[in-house]
mmCIF file of C-alpha atoms and ligand atoms in Angstrom:
data_model
loop_
_atom_site.group_PDB
_atom_site.id
_atom_site.type_symbol
_atom_site.label_atom_id
_atom_site.label_comp_id
_atom_site.label_asym_id
_atom_site.label_seq_id
_atom_site.Cartn_x
_atom_site.Cartn_y
_atom_site.Cartn_z
ATOM 1 C CA UNK K 279 0.000 0.000 0.000
ATOM 2 C CA UNK K 280 1.375 3.424 -0.808
ATOM 3 C CA UNK K 281 1.920 5.882 1.972
ATOM 4 C CA UNK K 282 0.562 8.095 3.314
ATOM 5 C CA UNK K 283 -2.794 6.692 4.411
ATOM 6 C CA UNK K 284 -4.238 10.062 5.379
ATOM 7 C CA UNK K 285 -7.795 9.011 4.602
ATOM 8 C CA UNK K 286 -7.663 6.510 7.467
ATOM 9 C CA UNK K 287 -7.148 9.205 10.110
ATOM 10 C CA UNK K 288 -9.058 12.148 11.538
ATOM 11 C CA UNK K 289 -6.700 15.051 10.819
ATOM 12 C CA UNK K 290 -8.165 18.396 11.874
ATOM 13 C CA UNK K 291 -8.518 20.955 9.088
ATOM 14 C CA UNK K 292 -5.639 23.411 8.987
ATOM 15 C CA UNK K 293 -3.430 21.426 11.358
ATOM 16 C CA UNK K 294 -0.091 19.804 10.555
ATOM 17 C CA UNK K 295 0.364 17.193 13.231
ATOM 18 C CA UNK K 296 3.999 16.478 14.078
ATOM 19 C CA UNK K 297 3.399 14.962 17.498
ATOM 20 C CA UNK K 298 2.377 11.406 16.684
ATOM 21 C CA UNK K 299 5.450 10.375 18.679
ATOM 22 C CA UNK K 300 3.590 11.533 21.797
ATOM 23 C CA UNK K 301 -0.051 10.836 20.963
ATOM 24 C CA UNK K 302 -1.059 9.371 17.624
ATOM 25 C CA UNK K 303 -4.164 10.760 15.862
ATOM 26 C CA UNK K 304 -7.571 9.083 15.872
ATOM 27 C CA UNK K 305 -7.983 6.387 13.203
ATOM 28 C CA UNK K 306 -11.378 6.931 11.561
ATOM 29 C CA UNK K 307 -12.571 3.375 12.164
ATOM 30 C CA UNK K 308 -12.229 3.719 15.941
ATOM 31 C CA UNK K 309 -15.287 5.887 16.459
ATOM 32 C CA UNK K 310 -17.839 3.419 15.077
ATOM 33 C CA UNK K 311 -16.072 0.425 16.603
ATOM 34 C CA UNK K 312 -16.072 2.012 20.060
ATOM 35 C CA UNK K 313 -19.729 2.961 19.666
ATOM 36 C CA UNK K 314 -20.523 -0.679 18.945
ATOM 37 C CA UNK K 315 -18.424 -1.908 21.846
ATOM 38 C CA UNK K 316 -20.263 0.422 24.202
ATOM 39 C CA UNK K 317 -23.749 0.016 22.776
ATOM 40 C CA UNK K 318 -23.801 -3.671 21.914
ATOM 41 C CA UNK K 319 -21.101 -5.348 23.957
ATOM 42 C CA UNK K 320 -21.243 -3.436 27.220
ATOM 43 C CA UNK K 321 -24.793 -2.166 26.810
ATOM 44 C CA UNK K 322 -26.499 -5.366 25.700
ATOM 45 C CA UNK K 323 -24.199 -8.262 26.516
ATOM 46 C CA UNK K 324 -22.961 -6.963 29.837
ATOM 47 C CA UNK K 325 -21.012 -9.609 31.761
ATOM 48 C CA UNK K 326 -21.571 -12.162 28.978
ATOM 49 C CA UNK K 327 -19.304 -10.073 26.762
ATOM 50 C CA UNK K 328 -16.209 -11.522 28.443
ATOM 51 C CA UNK K 329 -17.099 -14.729 26.603
ATOM 52 C CA UNK K 330 -19.334 -13.850 23.678
ATOM 53 C CA UNK K 331 -17.241 -10.880 22.563
ATOM 54 C CA UNK K 332 -14.050 -12.523 23.835
ATOM 55 C CA UNK K 333 -12.976 -9.596 25.972
ATOM 56 C CA UNK K 334 -10.970 -12.164 27.903
ATOM 57 C CA UNK K 335 -8.869 -13.109 24.889
ATOM 58 C CA UNK K 336 -8.336 -9.528 23.790
ATOM 59 C CA UNK K 337 -4.972 -8.872 25.507
ATOM 60 C CA UNK K 338 -3.414 -11.841 23.717
ATOM 61 C CA UNK K 339 -5.190 -11.165 20.419
ATOM 62 C CA UNK K 340 -4.020 -7.554 20.419
ATOM 63 C CA UNK K 341 -0.613 -8.701 21.663
ATOM 64 C CA UNK K 342 -0.259 -10.783 18.504
ATOM 65 C CA UNK K 343 -1.037 -7.728 16.362
ATOM 66 C CA UNK K 344 1.680 -5.735 18.118
ATOM 67 C CA UNK K 345 3.965 -8.762 17.976
ATOM 68 C CA UNK K 346 3.867 -8.708 14.177
ATOM 69 C CA UNK K 347 5.254 -5.164 14.234
ATOM 70 C CA UNK K 348 8.194 -6.042 16.490
ATOM 71 C CA UNK K 349 9.129 -9.466 15.130
ATOM 72 C CA UNK K 350 7.694 -11.421 18.076
ATOM 73 C CA UNK K 351 6.177 -14.875 17.509
ATOM 74 C CA UNK K 352 2.470 -15.552 18.096
ATOM 75 C CA UNK K 353 1.618 -15.834 21.755
ATOM 76 C CA UNK K 354 4.705 -14.048 23.081
ATOM 77 C CA UNK K 355 3.268 -10.556 23.667
ATOM 78 C CA UNK K 356 0.482 -9.467 25.972
ATOM 79 C CA UNK K 357 -1.171 -6.135 26.715
ATOM 80 C CA UNK K 358 -2.259 -4.192 29.753
ATOM 81 C CA UNK K 359 -1.489 -1.518 32.325
ATOM 82 C CA UNK K 360 0.857 1.296 31.373
ATOM 83 C CA UNK K 361 4.420 1.173 30.144
ATOM 84 C CA UNK K 362 5.793 2.184 33.543
ATOM 85 C CA UNK K 363 4.136 -0.880 35.082
ATOM 86 C CA UNK K 364 5.439 -3.152 32.328
ATOM 87 C CA UNK K 365 8.960 -1.788 32.869
ATOM 88 C CA UNK K 366 8.656 -2.698 36.552
ATOM 89 C CA UNK K 367 7.441 -6.207 35.796
ATOM 90 C CA UNK K 368 10.127 -6.915 33.232
ATOM 91 C CA UNK K 369 12.898 -5.368 35.309
ATOM 92 C CA UNK K 370 12.031 -7.310 38.441
ATOM 93 C CA UNK K 371 11.987 -10.518 36.391
ATOM 94 C CA UNK K 372 15.452 -9.784 35.008
ATOM 95 C CA UNK K 373 16.893 -9.230 38.497
ATOM 96 C CA UNK K 374 15.578 -12.602 39.599
ATOM 97 C CA UNK K 375 17.312 -14.157 36.595
ATOM 98 C CA UNK K 376 20.696 -12.808 37.798
ATOM 99 C CA UNK K 377 20.585 -13.076 41.601
ATOM 100 C CA UNK K 378 24.384 -12.756 41.902
ATOM 101 C CA UNK K 379 24.543 -9.413 40.118
ATOM 102 C CA UNK K 380 23.473 -6.032 41.442
ATOM 103 C CA UNK K 381 23.787 -3.565 38.568
ATOM 104 C CA UNK K 382 20.967 -2.230 36.398
ATOM 105 C CA UNK K 383 22.603 -0.441 33.477
ATOM 106 C CA UNK K 384 20.753 2.354 31.701
ATOM 107 C CA UNK K 385 21.590 5.585 29.946
ATOM 108 C CA UNK K 386 20.930 9.272 30.399
ATOM 109 C CA UNK K 387 18.784 9.274 27.249
ATOM 110 C CA UNK K 388 16.237 7.016 28.870
ATOM 111 C CA UNK K 389 12.806 8.366 29.671
ATOM 112 C CA UNK K 390 12.679 9.340 33.353
ATOM 113 C CA UNK K 391 9.764 7.048 34.216
ATOM 114 C CA UNK K 392 11.870 3.990 33.384
ATOM 115 C CA UNK K 393 14.610 5.252 35.695
ATOM 116 C CA UNK K 394 12.120 6.143 38.428
ATOM 117 C CA UNK K 395 10.577 2.666 38.272
ATOM 118 C CA UNK K 396 14.052 1.149 38.627
ATOM 119 C CA UNK K 397 14.756 3.377 41.635
ATOM 120 C CA UNK K 398 11.481 2.341 43.268
ATOM 121 C CA UNK K 399 12.111 -1.341 42.621
ATOM 122 C CA UNK K 400 15.637 -1.117 44.052
ATOM 123 C CA UNK K 401 14.373 0.599 47.208
ATOM 124 C CA UNK K 402 11.588 -1.934 47.592
ATOM 125 C CA UNK K 403 13.830 -4.971 47.115
ATOM 126 C CA UNK K 404 16.386 -3.621 49.595
ATOM 127 C CA UNK K 405 19.067 -5.954 48.265
ATOM 128 C CA UNK K 406 21.663 -3.325 47.415
ATOM 129 C CA UNK K 407 21.043 -3.044 43.688
ATOM 130 C CA UNK K 408 22.596 -0.105 41.866
ATOM 131 C CA UNK K 409 21.142 1.887 38.966
ATOM 132 C CA UNK K 410 24.162 2.774 36.827
ATOM 133 C CA UNK K 411 23.401 5.520 34.320
ATOM 134 C CA UNK K 412 25.953 6.270 31.613
ATOM 135 C CA UNK K 413 25.916 8.472 28.520
ATOM 136 C CA UNK K 414 24.183 6.810 25.552
ATOM 137 C CA UNK K 415 27.425 6.513 23.574
ATOM 138 C CA UNK K 416 29.088 4.746 26.529
ATOM 139 C CA UNK K 417 26.573 1.924 26.996
ATOM 140 C CA UNK K 418 28.523 -0.618 24.952
ATOM 141 C CA UNK K 419 31.685 -0.079 27.028
ATOM 142 C CA UNK K 420 29.696 -0.071 30.264
ATOM 143 C CA UNK K 421 28.424 -3.582 29.581
ATOM 144 C CA UNK K 422 30.697 -5.391 32.024
ATOM 145 C CA UNK K 423 30.332 -8.690 33.813
ATOM 146 C CA UNK K 424 28.759 -7.168 36.929
ATOM 147 C CA UNK K 425 25.700 -5.990 34.985
ATOM 148 C CA UNK K 426 22.529 -7.959 35.709
ATOM 149 C CA UNK K 427 20.401 -6.206 33.118
ATOM 150 C CA UNK K 428 20.747 -3.551 30.458
ATOM 151 C CA UNK K 429 17.493 -1.569 30.501
ATOM 152 C CA UNK K 430 17.698 0.588 27.415
ATOM 153 C CA UNK K 431 15.210 2.629 25.429
ATOM 154 C CA UNK K 432 16.090 2.231 21.757
ATOM 155 C CA UNK K 433 15.143 5.744 20.624
ATOM 156 C CA UNK K 434 16.056 8.741 22.793
ATOM 157 C CA UNK K 435 12.814 10.625 23.467
ATOM 158 C CA UNK K 436 14.553 13.993 23.223
ATOM 159 C CA UNK K 437 17.009 13.662 20.323
ATOM 160 C CA UNK K 438 15.770 10.631 18.420
ATOM 161 C CA UNK K 439 19.216 8.999 18.643
ATOM 162 C CA UNK K 440 18.908 5.288 17.897
ATOM 163 C CA UNK K 441 20.648 2.363 19.579
ATOM 164 C CA UNK K 442 21.467 -0.710 17.493
ATOM 165 C CA UNK K 443 19.429 -3.488 19.095
ATOM 166 C CA UNK K 444 21.346 -6.402 17.585
ATOM 167 C CA UNK K 445 24.867 -5.368 18.563
ATOM 168 C CA UNK K 446 23.898 -4.101 22.019
ATOM 169 C CA UNK K 447 21.950 -7.258 22.812
ATOM 170 C CA UNK K 448 24.876 -9.381 21.624
ATOM 171 C CA UNK K 449 27.277 -7.436 23.873
ATOM 172 C CA UNK K 450 24.918 -7.754 26.847
ATOM 173 C CA UNK K 451 24.756 -11.494 26.328
ATOM 174 C CA UNK K 452 28.549 -11.714 25.946
ATOM 175 C CA UNK K 453 28.936 -10.372 29.481
ATOM 176 C CA UNK K 454 26.109 -12.505 30.830
ATOM 177 C CA UNK K 455 23.589 -9.687 31.251
ATOM 178 C CA UNK K 456 19.884 -9.819 30.465
ATOM 179 C CA UNK K 457 18.616 -7.395 27.800
ATOM 180 C CA UNK K 458 15.458 -5.365 28.328
ATOM 181 C CA UNK K 459 14.448 -3.052 25.486
ATOM 182 C CA UNK K 460 11.962 -0.234 25.794
ATOM 183 C CA UNK K 461 10.412 0.229 22.353
ATOM 184 C CA UNK K 462 8.181 3.201 23.223
ATOM 185 C CA UNK K 463 9.492 5.261 20.298
ATOM 186 C CA UNK K 464 10.297 2.281 18.064
ATOM 187 C CA UNK K 465 7.130 0.208 17.691
ATOM 188 C CA UNK K 466 5.352 1.565 14.625
ATOM 189 C CA UNK K 467 8.222 3.947 13.909
ATOM 190 C CA UNK K 468 10.806 1.604 12.386
ATOM 191 C CA UNK K 469 11.366 -2.094 11.679
ATOM 192 C CA UNK K 470 12.066 -3.990 14.921
ATOM 193 C CA UNK K 471 12.887 -7.669 15.279
ATOM 194 C CA UNK K 472 13.050 -8.897 18.858
ATOM 195 C CA UNK K 473 13.474 -12.489 17.669
ATOM 196 C CA UNK K 474 16.584 -11.870 15.595
ATOM 197 C CA UNK K 475 18.175 -9.677 18.243
ATOM 198 C CA UNK K 476 17.486 -12.315 20.882
ATOM 199 C CA UNK K 477 16.630 -9.961 23.746
ATOM 200 C CA UNK K 478 14.893 -11.486 26.745
ATOM 201 C CA UNK K 479 12.332 -8.702 27.224
ATOM 202 C CA UNK K 480 10.761 -5.839 25.311
ATOM 203 C CA UNK K 481 8.117 -3.387 26.451
ATOM 204 C CA UNK K 482 6.458 -0.362 24.917
ATOM 205 C CA UNK K 483 3.407 1.846 24.808
ATOM 206 C CA UNK K 484 0.745 2.036 22.131
ATOM 207 C CA UNK K 485 -0.585 5.596 22.257
ATOM 208 C CA UNK K 486 2.441 6.999 20.390
ATOM 209 C CA UNK K 487 3.189 5.592 16.916
ATOM 210 C CA UNK K 488 0.546 2.854 17.235
ATOM 211 C CA UNK K 489 -2.301 5.386 17.570
ATOM 212 C CA UNK K 490 -4.168 3.496 20.296
ATOM 213 C CA UNK K 491 -5.459 6.666 21.982
ATOM 214 C CA UNK K 492 -4.690 8.387 25.285
ATOM 215 C CA UNK K 493 -4.100 5.817 28.005
ATOM 216 C CA UNK K 494 -3.961 2.875 25.587
ATOM 217 C CA UNK K 495 -2.509 -0.248 27.249
ATOM 218 C CA UNK K 496 1.182 -1.113 27.064
ATOM 219 C CA UNK K 497 2.758 -4.275 25.637
ATOM 220 C CA UNK K 498 5.258 -6.716 27.069
ATOM 221 C CA UNK K 499 7.238 -9.423 25.276
ATOM 222 C CA UNK K 500 9.271 -12.153 26.929
ATOM 223 C CA UNK K 501 11.398 -14.588 24.931
ATOM 224 C CA UNK K 502 9.415 -17.830 24.712
ATOM 225 C CA UNK K 503 12.241 -20.017 26.061
ATOM 226 C CA UNK K 504 12.491 -18.059 29.336
ATOM 227 C CA UNK K 505 8.921 -16.981 29.994
ATOM 228 C CA UNK K 506 8.094 -20.190 31.875
ATOM 229 C CA UNK K 507 10.750 -19.403 34.504
ATOM 230 C CA UNK K 508 9.584 -15.892 35.356
ATOM 231 C CA UNK K 509 8.052 -15.408 38.785
ATOM 232 C CA UNK K 510 5.890 -12.304 38.321
ATOM 233 C CA UNK K 511 6.346 -9.459 40.801
ATOM 234 C CA UNK K 512 2.769 -8.339 40.206
ATOM 235 C CA UNK K 513 0.930 -11.611 40.703
ATOM 236 C CA UNK K 514 -2.630 -10.594 39.893
ATOM 237 C CA UNK K 515 -5.459 -12.989 39.269
ATOM 238 C CA UNK K 516 -5.517 -12.614 35.486
ATOM 239 C CA UNK K 517 -1.897 -13.739 35.336
ATOM 240 C CA UNK K 518 -2.920 -16.890 37.220
ATOM 241 C CA UNK K 519 -2.995 -20.175 35.352
ATOM 242 C CA UNK K 520 -6.670 -20.656 36.236
ATOM 243 C CA UNK K 521 -8.209 -17.339 37.311
ATOM 244 C CA UNK K 522 -11.689 -18.783 37.598
ATOM 245 C CA UNK K 523 -10.601 -21.657 39.776
ATOM 246 C CA UNK K 524 -10.208 -19.004 42.496
ATOM 247 C CA UNK K 525 -7.442 -20.962 44.190
ATOM 248 C CA UNK K 526 -6.010 -19.410 47.362
ATOM 249 C CA UNK K 527 -2.447 -19.564 46.033
ATOM 250 C CA UNK K 528 -0.935 -17.877 43.031
ATOM 251 C CA UNK K 529 0.209 -20.137 40.229
ATOM 252 C CA UNK K 530 1.445 -18.295 37.126
ATOM 253 C CA UNK K 531 -0.045 -18.933 33.699
ATOM 254 C CA UNK K 532 2.179 -20.961 31.387
ATOM 255 C CA UNK K 533 3.279 -18.296 28.920
ATOM 256 C CA UNK K 534 3.360 -14.510 28.630
ATOM 257 C CA UNK K 535 -0.163 -14.372 30.104
ATOM 258 C CA UNK K 536 1.572 -14.506 33.483
ATOM 259 C CA UNK K 537 2.522 -10.878 32.846
ATOM 260 C CA UNK K 538 -1.131 -9.905 32.857
ATOM 261 C CA UNK K 539 -2.205 -8.419 36.167
ATOM 262 C CA UNK K 540 -5.870 -7.487 36.568
ATOM 263 C CA UNK K 541 -8.929 -6.627 34.518
ATOM 264 C CA UNK K 542 -7.903 -5.166 31.143
ATOM 265 C CA UNK K 543 -9.192 -1.757 29.968
ATOM 266 C CA UNK K 544 -11.576 -3.239 27.402
ATOM 267 C CA UNK K 545 -12.682 -0.012 25.724
ATOM 268 C CA UNK K 546 -9.113 1.255 25.377
ATOM 269 C CA UNK K 547 -8.037 -2.140 24.124
ATOM 270 C CA UNK K 548 -10.854 -2.081 21.571
ATOM 271 C CA UNK K 549 -9.742 1.316 20.308
ATOM 272 C CA UNK K 550 -6.199 -0.013 20.021
ATOM 273 C CA UNK K 551 -7.265 -3.214 18.284
ATOM 274 C CA UNK K 552 -9.097 -1.144 15.682
ATOM 275 C CA UNK K 553 -6.174 1.267 15.307
ATOM 276 C CA UNK K 554 -3.773 -1.605 14.708
ATOM 277 C CA UNK K 555 -5.719 -2.734 11.635
ATOM 278 C CA UNK K 556 -4.220 0.276 9.836
ATOM 279 C CA UNK K 557 -0.906 -1.616 9.819
ATOM 280 C CA UNK K 558 -2.230 -4.693 8.001
ATOM 281 C CA UNK K 559 -0.802 -3.689 4.649
ATOM 282 C CA UNK K 560 2.040 -1.427 5.701
ATOM 283 C CA UNK K 561 5.539 -2.600 4.837
ATOM 284 C CA UNK K 562 7.836 -1.494 7.665
ATOM 285 C CA UNK K 563 10.793 -1.031 5.309
ATOM 286 C CA UNK K 564 8.717 1.312 3.130
ATOM 287 C CA UNK K 565 7.603 3.161 6.241
ATOM 288 C CA UNK K 566 11.184 3.526 7.433
ATOM 289 C CA UNK K 567 12.368 4.852 4.053
ATOM 290 C CA UNK K 568 9.538 7.397 4.004
ATOM 291 C CA UNK K 569 10.263 8.428 7.598
ATOM 292 C CA UNK K 570 13.961 9.020 6.930
ATOM 293 C CA UNK K 571 13.142 11.013 3.798
ATOM 294 C CA UNK K 572 10.666 13.264 5.652
ATOM 295 C CA UNK K 573 13.119 13.869 8.501
ATOM 296 C CA UNK K 574 15.984 14.602 6.078
ATOM 297 C CA UNK K 575 13.786 17.068 4.207
ATOM 298 C CA UNK K 576 12.771 18.792 7.441
ATOM 299 C CA UNK K 577 16.384 19.158 8.615
ATOM 300 C CA UNK K 578 17.493 20.519 5.265
ATOM 301 C CA UNK K 579 14.687 23.083 4.999
ATOM 302 C CA UNK K 580 14.920 24.226 8.648
ATOM 303 C CA UNK K 581 18.689 24.661 8.465
ATOM 304 C CA UNK K 582 18.344 26.691 5.281
ATOM 305 C CA UNK K 583 15.744 29.037 6.774
ATOM 306 C CA UNK K 584 16.161 29.085 10.577
ATOM 307 C CA UNK K 585 19.805 29.780 11.515
ATOM 308 C CA UNK K 586 18.913 30.184 15.212
ATOM 309 C CA UNK K 587 17.812 26.555 15.531
ATOM 310 C CA UNK K 588 20.511 23.974 16.296
ATOM 311 C CA UNK K 589 20.024 20.374 15.254
ATOM 312 C CA UNK K 590 20.347 18.005 18.205
ATOM 313 C CA UNK K 591 19.210 14.850 16.393
ATOM 314 C CA UNK K 592 21.652 12.657 14.486
ATOM 315 C CA UNK K 593 22.085 13.965 10.943
ATOM 316 C CA UNK K 594 22.515 10.443 9.603
ATOM 317 C CA UNK K 595 19.021 8.998 9.157
ATOM 318 C CA UNK K 596 20.181 5.469 9.925
ATOM 319 C CA UNK K 597 21.113 6.617 13.447
ATOM 320 C CA UNK K 598 17.822 8.381 14.116
ATOM 321 C CA UNK K 599 14.282 7.331 15.047
ATOM 322 C CA UNK K 600 11.270 8.987 13.442
ATOM 323 C CA UNK K 601 11.645 12.419 15.029
ATOM 324 C CA UNK K 602 13.800 15.507 14.669
ATOM 325 C CA UNK K 603 14.706 17.916 17.456
ATOM 326 C CA UNK K 604 16.210 21.360 17.424
ATOM 327 C CA UNK K 605 17.579 23.271 20.391
ATOM 328 C CA UNK K 606 16.682 26.920 20.857
ATOM 329 C CA UNK K 607 17.075 29.031 23.980
ATOM 330 C CA UNK K 608 13.450 30.185 23.818
ATOM 331 C CA UNK K 609 12.229 26.807 22.622
ATOM 332 C CA UNK K 610 9.156 26.691 24.829
ATOM 333 C CA UNK K 611 7.799 30.043 23.652
ATOM 334 C CA UNK K 612 8.770 29.312 20.051
ATOM 335 C CA UNK K 613 6.893 26.005 20.128
ATOM 336 C CA UNK K 614 3.819 27.716 21.581
ATOM 337 C CA UNK K 615 3.944 30.263 18.749
ATOM 338 C CA UNK K 616 4.296 27.471 16.172
ATOM 339 C CA UNK K 617 1.379 25.560 17.715
ATOM 340 C CA UNK K 618 -0.749 28.719 17.637
ATOM 341 C CA UNK K 619 -0.340 28.612 13.859
ATOM 342 C CA UNK K 620 -1.492 25.027 13.534
ATOM 343 C CA UNK K 621 1.790 23.121 13.469
ATOM 344 C CA UNK K 622 1.827 20.762 16.432
ATOM 345 C CA UNK K 623 5.141 19.652 17.899
ATOM 346 C CA UNK K 624 6.200 19.617 21.522
ATOM 347 C CA UNK K 625 8.824 20.903 23.904
ATOM 348 C CA UNK K 626 11.148 18.925 26.109
ATOM 349 C CA UNK K 627 13.092 20.704 28.840
ATOM 350 C CA UNK K 628 15.429 22.441 28.910
ATOM 351 C CA UNK K 629 15.448 23.763 25.342
ATOM 352 C CA UNK K 630 14.328 21.148 22.836
ATOM 353 C CA UNK K 631 11.702 21.659 20.132
ATOM 354 C CA UNK K 632 10.650 18.191 19.039
ATOM 355 C CA UNK K 633 8.862 17.159 15.853
ATOM 356 C CA UNK K 634 7.683 13.636 15.049
ATOM 357 C CA UNK K 635 7.279 12.432 11.442
ATOM 358 C CA UNK K 636 4.878 9.605 10.870
ATOM 359 C CA UNK K 637 4.605 8.615 7.202
ATOM 360 C CA UNK K 638 1.170 7.086 7.793
ATOM 361 C CA UNK K 639 -0.326 10.582 7.604
ATOM 362 C CA UNK K 640 2.509 13.081 6.961
ATOM 363 C CA UNK K 641 3.886 13.833 3.490
ATOM 364 C CA UNK K 642 6.486 16.120 1.903
ATOM 365 C CA UNK K 643 3.990 18.957 1.450
ATOM 366 C CA UNK K 644 3.229 18.862 5.185
ATOM 367 C CA UNK K 645 6.943 19.177 5.935
ATOM 368 C CA UNK K 646 7.258 22.265 3.751
ATOM 369 C CA UNK K 647 4.056 23.704 5.233
ATOM 370 C CA UNK K 648 5.430 23.198 8.742
ATOM 371 C CA UNK K 649 8.769 24.762 7.849
ATOM 372 C CA UNK K 650 6.966 27.837 6.442
ATOM 373 C CA UNK K 651 5.263 28.333 9.814
ATOM 374 C CA UNK K 652 8.413 27.721 11.866
ATOM 375 C CA UNK K 653 10.465 30.045 9.657
ATOM 376 C CA UNK K 654 7.849 32.757 10.056
ATOM 377 C CA UNK K 655 7.913 32.380 13.851
ATOM 378 C CA UNK K 656 11.706 32.501 13.937
ATOM 379 C CA UNK K 657 12.343 35.239 11.384
ATOM 380 C CA UNK K 658 9.704 37.570 12.809
ATOM 381 C CA UNK K 659 10.395 36.650 16.454
ATOM 382 C CA UNK K 660 6.720 35.814 16.940
ATOM 383 C CA UNK K 661 7.727 33.794 19.995
ATOM 384 C CA UNK K 662 8.778 36.961 21.809
ATOM 385 C CA UNK K 663 5.314 37.566 23.207
ATOM 386 C CA UNK K 664 4.316 37.117 26.873
ATOM 387 C CA UNK K 665 1.358 34.945 25.914
ATOM 388 C CA UNK K 666 3.696 32.239 24.589
ATOM 389 C CA UNK K 667 5.843 32.189 27.717
ATOM 390 C CA UNK K 668 3.126 30.996 30.101
ATOM 391 C CA UNK K 669 4.021 27.382 30.910
ATOM 392 C CA UNK K 670 1.219 24.791 30.844
ATOM 393 C CA UNK K 671 1.117 21.647 32.921
ATOM 394 C CA UNK K 672 1.779 19.412 29.903
ATOM 395 C CA UNK K 673 4.453 20.626 27.517
HETATM 396 C C1 PLP D 135 6.237 7.487 26.709
HETATM 397 C C2 PLP D 135 7.184 6.693 27.545
HETATM 398 C C3 PLP D 135 6.818 6.213 28.824
HETATM 399 C C4 PLP D 135 5.478 6.533 29.413
HETATM 400 O O1 PLP D 135 5.077 5.570 30.333
HETATM 401 P P1 PLP D 135 3.535 5.422 30.731
HETATM 402 O O2 PLP D 135 3.545 4.526 31.892
HETATM 403 O O3 PLP D 135 2.825 4.864 29.530
HETATM 404 O O4 PLP D 135 3.015 6.792 31.048
HETATM 405 C C5 PLP D 135 7.719 5.430 29.508
HETATM 406 N N1 PLP D 135 8.939 5.146 29.001
HETATM 407 C C6 PLP D 135 9.334 5.607 27.795
HETATM 408 C C7 PLP D 135 10.683 5.244 27.260
HETATM 409 C C8 PLP D 135 8.480 6.412 27.044
HETATM 410 O O5 PLP D 135 8.862 6.894 25.862
#
């Protein structure tokens, strides 16, 4: 199928949306599907819907759809909770796999929630684990034989810098460490193959490039050969082998279902399931080529017209995710001024203006249209207005 697939999305008139890396737009099919789920399934079937509409099987069914986008075999991915929770579950499992080691290795480009979850887990375990945070370019050298787990986010949320999953996983395994990938900015953004890279765990969210909607459930993958040995830290009833046996003692389900916790968010999951159908005929290599081309075009046009903006993303497209960031001292105000003119990006402290490029619904004309707006804001100092300097709660 040729990209873009604009007609499959609700894209507000007059808006150029370059923030699908934070919250993907609404796929058109979701509205009617959600209506039906509410009206027919919840409204009419009520409790029967767990069986007749297979709400119970939904986390695994949707997990398989996500699995196809990250190279995971059928039955190895499940859905639920939020990414922060899935990070906690995966991380605690990795520490149990390496009881003699105390180091969690991560990098300064990781999203803070992943680091916070590690800090909370360490404090809770009270076994003297250490969170070792190095610069992204130093991760390979920091993989030493005291590392229990490398917990790494493939794409840096601020700069878009990309880690190579295959070589980093191989190095982690060479030193006996477990590899945990966070694919928050990778799934749906570029080709990913967890099977070929051989990592033990992968997690990610689905409201960014997968367009599942605000609060859409997260995914978790565990390598099929190790999943049976995981003792889940969050041992909820839906991760039990027989939830409706109501046994007094926890007994984990056989496969990845043991990483389920409690009742899934059915309506959110339904929105996500519908959104994922968009990917049925998308070739990830085509998507990647289109993404790199859009980002290259954006960099070239911005640099030609906005000398005050400094590129902080890798210039080489093969080293970059599907976003481009520029640093500017007054980045917050500048982004507010750009947004006021219908081009939606976001701001990441302290000075980063971030733009996501999603070839599903962005094309070359959108890039030029966005650059026109940004150049106008920069050239005419439209950002230098008190109304753009008022900080909102969400940036
Ligand atoms: C977006 C993102 C999160 C967000 O976690 P939630 O629990 O879904 O709010 C966590 N980690 C990374 C790497 C992210 O990019």
